Amino acid sequence: MKNFVRFLSKYFITRLLISLLVIFIGVSIVFLIPRLVPGANPAEMAIRRLQMSGAYLPAESMEKMKQALLKLYGLEGSLLSQYITFWRELLKGNLGPSFASFPTPVITLISRSLPWTVGLLALTAILSWGVGTILGGIAGYKNRGVWVRVVEIVSNAVRPVPYYILALLLLILFAYVLHWFPTGGAYRIGLTPTLSWNFVKSVVKYGFLPALSLIIVGIGAWFLNMRNLVSNITGEYFVSFARQMGLKDSIILKSYVMRLAMPAQLTGLGLQLGFIFNGTIITEIVFNYPGLGTLIYTAIMQSDYNLVMGTTLFSIVAVALATLIVDLLLPFIDPRIQYVPS
Amino acid sequence: MSLGHVKRFVLVVLLIAGITGLAQEILPGVTRSEVIIIEDPSGRSLNPTRFNLWGGGVSSWSTGIQQLCLGALWYIDPDAGIEGDTWINLLAADAPIYNNDNTEMTVKLRKGIYWSDGVPFTADDLVFTVETLKNHPEMTWGAYMQVNVKEVKKVDDYTVVFKLVKPNGRFHTIFTVRWSACYVMPKHIFEKVEDPVAFDFYPPIGTGPYVLKSYDPNGYWFLWELRKDWERSDLGVAFGKKPGPKFVLYKGVASPEKKVMDQMAHELDIIHDLPPEGAITLSQNNPYCVTWFNGWPWAHPDPTLPSLIMNHEQFPYNLKEMRWALTLAIDIVQVVLQSYNGCATISPIHVPPTGKGPEWYFDKIEPWLKEFTIKVGSETFKPYDPNIPSKIADAVKYAYGYKVPEDFDQIKKMVGYGWWKYAPDLAEKLLKSVGFKKEKGKWLLPDGKPWKISILCEASTRSVMTRAAAAVAEQWRKFGIDAQIEAVEASMLWNRMNYGEDKDTIYWAWCIETWGGHPDLFWFLESWHSDYYRPTGQTVVAKNPMRYKSEKIDKIIEALRGTDFFKGTEEMINLGLEYVKTCVEDMPIIPMFSYNVFTVCDGYYWTGYPTSNDPYTNPVPNWGNTRFMFLKLQPTGRK
């Protein structure tokens, strides 16, 4: 109990405050940057979108429309007043309306895309991390055998292939040649999203190729990373000592080697899970998959401040929280890590 | 691998096969042969239930909302027009009637048109639309109505009179679709709404022949069904013909490779646009492929003119001699080959060479162009080369082996008239005449600093423009200028161009767009008037990003303003020709070629697409005019 209180007072509260500060600074930067970019004025961008698409906006009416839109978007005041209003609304949970999709609330746009991104990326990240870490651990420890060589060659071969090409290859093979999977989308046209077996089956079928493409790339990276870590640890004296003591290989691998390699892998996983909220724009483009990637891209391209804020807010909070959680977990994984001196 | 492993592997494969099934359904409950699948070039609609084009915030206008559902009073077809006339009265019964001093416009509406929910379309709808917009300048056409309309009133159920704030013989163009226009809103829906901006307008109710049947909540597709009472729709009443497709599916497909594969598999009937290689691949490998030209140069030329745009407020772009020198340092044949694989439609003048433009402007101006002379000191030079089309055809034949016609007039129809000679020697003399110096093969500005140019162009969205910019930069480097390209996203390019603050930068974009089916240039030219001039650092009004000021152009615009849009064709063309001559002399921007769109159609399930042999409308599916295509599209009968 005494140790726990010391941990809370000496480490946890400070660490939590640092996380909150990171979030505050991150959000403030994201508030400022689009507003400081020359020409990134949402009202002008709205007019420009209309012009670019060929809609007729005669000369005389443009300035009038710009002023009316600025008023509508609530961008008339000074930067400071906008900043104060922003925090006031944010603390109430209001991210405001999207400018490019006005007046649709930012939270509505995010909530439409978020489940698809989180569902696909969390699953593929955890799956590829788990498989890559286990295979990499075994390969690094054994460092011989046919299957180790095969996995190594495949991982090294896949890694440099640009993701776009790999995704297209999968699409050509499984969707256009073999017709096993659909060419794109999140589920069959005409289905209504419900918790029915038909819908779930359709989501699995439509999500299979995007997931496979991400897993193939992910496993390779985690595999090579873990193999390198384990190879280094295997050369340490305490591993040789354990072997000479007659401990079983499986025990050495699990309790001595892999455990020590885990902090780095876990930190990587934590960060990757945090970055999930950035989406994967290429996956979304190749597989017509709905997600946060296209949302963020559109937001940046159209100077949609509120949407940029909303999407990055999730990412900032997620990364800050993920690193906090990983930091708190590490002492349980690796006893050498201690935040409070005993 | 042990037997157990093999068993487990087979089981997993079977499970996957069980989930995926073997047959691929395209549209449950809808036969493939009943539906035409069209690409929505906007890709994914982030807010798919928002159809309120007046209120703004609609992610895509190419989901069918302006093509199939909402109707406008008039349309000007950029090509020949569905019945051979480019002017089309759709919701209006006739062309607008102006009073003598253009302060009043009367509109007669068609009788017998019904909204898709069964309510009759009347003058009340038009009056309500204009009054609503007038009260909301933040709405898409709101500011225009506020600036121009003093009063709008209904005379009877099918007659509306507009009283204008000041004389304006072009007022009707706000209701006339080129790509889009102000559509008429259903009063019976919007009058019940408290905030017309916030209202999503879902489900959309229109006068068009189709109704929304289903949509993707994620925004990738929209399915429309032919109205049971299609004969009471705007197309039904105006033309009395039943549209061919029972269903229309607009689908966002972002990757060009995927579009090609989808069409090869007959899963995408109309592709909006492709890089040239994609279109040529389809043309060569899909026996059912239909393109605007049946062979080289395949693409449809839009009435838009990509050009090299220079801000005249930035030195040295204010120097006419320098602008001409840059023009003469371009080998257009090489640019056409490198950007469009030889499939561009070139223009030496500041009008796109498309629609009826060649007849109205190019045929008439060419004799003058042939005699046009540039003077450098005592030397004179005729820069126009009328044989460029043949040179392009020969180069294309040699480089790519495409089949090209022998007849010169035929070639001109395909790739345009002549262009400016590649004359680096004269360009050099022009530059030296205004103080530029060349040292060790490199050009220096009059102040002795190295001359640098960055061509700002679009990146991934329009690869042909990136390639064209790279080709020009390469030629300018060869000429001795330190020229590079900077490829950015479209919105960045347009934004930066409109502020014009980039030093040493030339923008590859466009500010000249014509009706295609009407000779009036006022549509884009109005904003070139010095009244609308905005200095660098302020965003330009409409289409004068080069910040060009010319008294001659001002007078032409003022004269155009007074011409009769419907009866003054000859006068408008004459003024247009004066504009062309002024621009050729001043070269405010360097015109390159029309925006050629590689719209590729699949004739496996559907026939009747518009082509250069039957140019009844523009096939490019994001245009509002494509609504008329559905009257001619018919099923082939293939299942």
PDB file of C-alpha atoms in Angstrom, chain A residues 150-260:
ATOM      1  CA  VAL A 150      11.138 -19.535 -45.403  1.00  0.00           C
ATOM      2  CA  VAL A 151       9.442 -17.023 -43.099  1.00  0.00           C
ATOM      3  CA  GLU A 152      12.526 -14.837 -43.183  1.00  0.00           C
ATOM      4  CA  ILE A 153      12.726 -14.845 -46.957  1.00  0.00           C
ATOM      5  CA  VAL A 154       9.008 -14.138 -47.322  1.00  0.00           C
ATOM      6  CA  SER A 155       9.165 -11.327 -44.742  1.00  0.00           C
ATOM      7  CA  ASN A 156      12.179  -9.770 -46.411  1.00  0.00           C
ATOM      8  CA  ALA A 157      10.564 -10.137 -49.820  1.00  0.00           C
ATOM      9  CA  VAL A 158       7.244  -8.569 -48.799  1.00  0.00           C
ATOM     10  CA  ARG A 159       8.679  -5.706 -46.777  1.00  0.00           C
ATOM     11  CA  PRO A 160      10.065  -3.600 -49.658  1.00  0.00           C
ATOM     12  CA  VAL A 161       6.981  -4.098 -51.877  1.00  0.00           C
ATOM     13  CA  PRO A 162       5.022  -0.824 -51.835  1.00  0.00           C
ATOM     14  CA  TYR A 163       1.761  -1.371 -50.009  1.00  0.00           C
ATOM     15  CA  TYR A 164      -0.266  -0.003 -52.939  1.00  0.00           C
ATOM     16  CA  ILE A 165       1.204  -2.661 -55.272  1.00  0.00           C
ATOM     17  CA  LEU A 166       0.683  -5.464 -52.755  1.00  0.00           C
ATOM     18  CA  ALA A 167      -2.938  -4.432 -52.202  1.00  0.00           C
ATOM     19  CA  LEU A 168      -3.561  -4.244 -55.943  1.00  0.00           C
ATOM     20  CA  LEU A 169      -2.001  -7.675 -56.470  1.00  0.00           C
ATOM     21  CA  LEU A 170      -4.284  -9.192 -53.840  1.00  0.00           C
ATOM     22  CA  LEU A 171      -7.245  -7.452 -55.425  1.00  0.00           C
ATOM     23  CA  ILE A 172      -6.398  -8.693 -58.919  1.00  0.00           C
ATOM     24  CA  LEU A 173      -5.803 -12.260 -57.768  1.00  0.00           C
ATOM     25  CA  PHE A 174      -8.652 -12.774 -55.333  1.00  0.00           C
ATOM     26  CA  ALA A 175     -11.286 -10.396 -56.678  1.00  0.00           C
ATOM     27  CA  TYR A 176     -10.826 -10.218 -60.447  1.00  0.00           C
ATOM     28  CA  VAL A 177      -9.201 -13.554 -61.308  1.00  0.00           C
ATOM     29  CA  LEU A 178     -10.544 -15.987 -58.713  1.00  0.00           C
ATOM     30  CA  HIS A 179     -13.708 -13.994 -57.873  1.00  0.00           C
ATOM     31  CA  TRP A 180     -13.443 -15.161 -54.265  1.00  0.00           C
ATOM     32  CA  PHE A 181     -13.876 -11.723 -52.783  1.00  0.00           C
ATOM     33  CA  PRO A 182     -15.620  -8.522 -53.846  1.00  0.00           C
ATOM     34  CA  THR A 183     -13.688  -5.725 -55.518  1.00  0.00           C
ATOM     35  CA  GLY A 184     -14.468  -3.137 -52.849  1.00  0.00           C
ATOM     36  CA  GLY A 185     -16.761  -1.679 -50.231  1.00  0.00           C
ATOM     37  CA  ALA A 186     -17.482  -2.491 -46.612  1.00  0.00           C
ATOM     38  CA  TYR A 187     -20.480  -4.746 -47.197  1.00  0.00           C
ATOM     39  CA  ARG A 188     -22.831  -5.860 -49.949  1.00  0.00           C
ATOM     40  CA  ILE A 189     -24.815  -3.156 -51.744  1.00  0.00           C
ATOM     41  CA  GLY A 190     -28.372  -3.121 -50.474  1.00  0.00           C
ATOM     42  CA  LEU A 191     -27.706  -4.503 -46.984  1.00  0.00           C
ATOM     43  CA  THR A 192     -28.672  -2.439 -43.966  1.00  0.00           C
ATOM     44  CA  PRO A 193     -26.127  -2.407 -41.129  1.00  0.00           C
ATOM     45  CA  THR A 194     -27.615  -4.578 -38.354  1.00  0.00           C
ATOM     46  CA  LEU A 195     -26.313  -7.314 -36.102  1.00  0.00           C
ATOM     47  CA  SER A 196     -27.741 -10.003 -38.381  1.00  0.00           C
ATOM     48  CA  TRP A 197     -25.697 -12.997 -39.570  1.00  0.00           C
ATOM     49  CA  ASN A 198     -26.093 -11.826 -43.175  1.00  0.00           C
ATOM     50  CA  PHE A 199     -24.571  -8.467 -42.400  1.00  0.00           C
ATOM     51  CA  VAL A 200     -21.727  -9.848 -40.274  1.00  0.00           C
ATOM     52  CA  LYS A 201     -20.928 -12.405 -42.994  1.00  0.00           C
ATOM     53  CA  SER A 202     -20.867  -9.638 -45.556  1.00  0.00           C
ATOM     54  CA  VAL A 203     -18.595  -7.436 -43.425  1.00  0.00           C
ATOM     55  CA  VAL A 204     -16.146 -10.333 -42.964  1.00  0.00           C
ATOM     56  CA  LYS A 205     -16.183 -11.097 -46.665  1.00  0.00           C
ATOM     57  CA  TYR A 206     -15.673  -7.484 -47.724  1.00  0.00           C
ATOM     58  CA  GLY A 207     -13.106  -6.798 -45.026  1.00  0.00           C
ATOM     59  CA  PHE A 208     -11.042  -9.914 -45.704  1.00  0.00           C
ATOM     60  CA  LEU A 209      -8.825  -8.539 -48.485  1.00  0.00           C
ATOM     61  CA  PRO A 210      -8.097  -5.180 -46.822  1.00  0.00           C
ATOM     62  CA  ALA A 211      -7.307  -7.031 -43.596  1.00  0.00           C
ATOM     63  CA  LEU A 212      -5.124  -9.581 -45.374  1.00  0.00           C
ATOM     64  CA  SER A 213      -3.127  -6.834 -47.090  1.00  0.00           C
ATOM     65  CA  LEU A 214      -2.477  -5.075 -43.775  1.00  0.00           C
ATOM     66  CA  ILE A 215      -1.646  -8.306 -41.938  1.00  0.00           C
ATOM     67  CA  ILE A 216       0.868  -9.419 -44.577  1.00  0.00           C
ATOM     68  CA  VAL A 217       2.712  -6.123 -44.333  1.00  0.00           C
ATOM     69  CA  GLY A 218       2.361  -5.955 -40.556  1.00  0.00           C
ATOM     70  CA  ILE A 219       3.530  -9.484 -39.778  1.00  0.00           C
ATOM     71  CA  GLY A 220       6.711  -9.026 -41.800  1.00  0.00           C
ATOM     72  CA  ALA A 221       7.712  -5.904 -39.900  1.00  0.00           C
ATOM     73  CA  TRP A 222       6.933  -7.290 -36.443  1.00  0.00           C
ATOM     74  CA  PHE A 223       8.620 -10.599 -37.319  1.00  0.00           C
ATOM     75  CA  LEU A 224      11.882  -8.990 -38.391  1.00  0.00           C
ATOM     76  CA  ASN A 225      11.898  -6.617 -35.444  1.00  0.00           C
ATOM     77  CA  MET A 226      11.327  -9.375 -32.891  1.00  0.00           C
ATOM     78  CA  ARG A 227      13.807 -11.722 -34.528  1.00  0.00           C
ATOM     79  CA  ASN A 228      16.533  -9.071 -34.311  1.00  0.00           C
ATOM     80  CA  LEU A 229      15.727  -8.288 -30.672  1.00  0.00           C
ATOM     81  CA  VAL A 230      15.694 -11.956 -29.667  1.00  0.00           C
ATOM     82  CA  SER A 231      18.894 -12.704 -31.597  1.00  0.00           C
ATOM     83  CA  ASN A 232      20.676 -10.044 -29.547  1.00  0.00           C
ATOM     84  CA  ILE A 233      19.239 -11.215 -26.231  1.00  0.00           C
ATOM     85  CA  THR A 234      20.130 -14.855 -27.014  1.00  0.00           C
ATOM     86  CA  GLY A 235      23.797 -13.889 -27.008  1.00  0.00           C
ATOM     87  CA  GLU A 236      23.610 -12.532 -23.450  1.00  0.00           C
ATOM     88  CA  TYR A 237      25.416 -14.359 -20.574  1.00  0.00           C
ATOM     89  CA  PHE A 238      22.261 -15.042 -18.593  1.00  0.00           C
ATOM     90  CA  VAL A 239      20.824 -17.062 -21.525  1.00  0.00           C
ATOM     91  CA  SER A 240      24.002 -19.150 -21.761  1.00  0.00           C
ATOM     92  CA  PHE A 241      23.870 -19.588 -18.000  1.00  0.00           C
ATOM     93  CA  ALA A 242      20.247 -20.739 -18.159  1.00  0.00           C
ATOM     94  CA  ARG A 243      21.137 -23.252 -20.859  1.00  0.00           C
ATOM     95  CA  GLN A 244      24.047 -24.557 -18.782  1.00  0.00           C
ATOM     96  CA  MET A 245      21.717 -24.872 -15.839  1.00  0.00           C
ATOM     97  CA  GLY A 246      19.723 -27.299 -17.997  1.00  0.00           C
ATOM     98  CA  LEU A 247      16.540 -25.258 -18.314  1.00  0.00           C
ATOM     99  CA  LYS A 248      14.200 -26.266 -21.111  1.00  0.00           C
ATOM    100  CA  ASP A 249      14.406 -24.228 -24.330  1.00  0.00           C
ATOM    101  CA  SER A 250      10.696 -23.381 -24.125  1.00  0.00           C
ATOM    102  CA  ILE A 251      11.173 -21.925 -20.613  1.00  0.00           C
ATOM    103  CA  ILE A 252      14.263 -19.921 -21.605  1.00  0.00           C
ATOM    104  CA  LEU A 253      12.475 -18.574 -24.679  1.00  0.00           C
ATOM    105  CA  LYS A 254       9.258 -17.677 -22.881  1.00  0.00           C
ATOM    106  CA  SER A 255      10.494 -16.455 -19.491  1.00  0.00           C
ATOM    107  CA  TYR A 256      13.975 -15.136 -20.209  1.00  0.00           C
ATOM    108  CA  VAL A 257      14.289 -14.103 -23.843  1.00  0.00           C
ATOM    109  CA  MET A 258      10.874 -13.065 -25.127  1.00  0.00           C
ATOM    110  CA  ARG A 259       9.955 -11.344 -21.880  1.00  0.00           C
ATOM    111  CA  LEU A 260      12.949  -9.072 -22.208  1.00  0.00           C
TER     112      LEU A 260
END
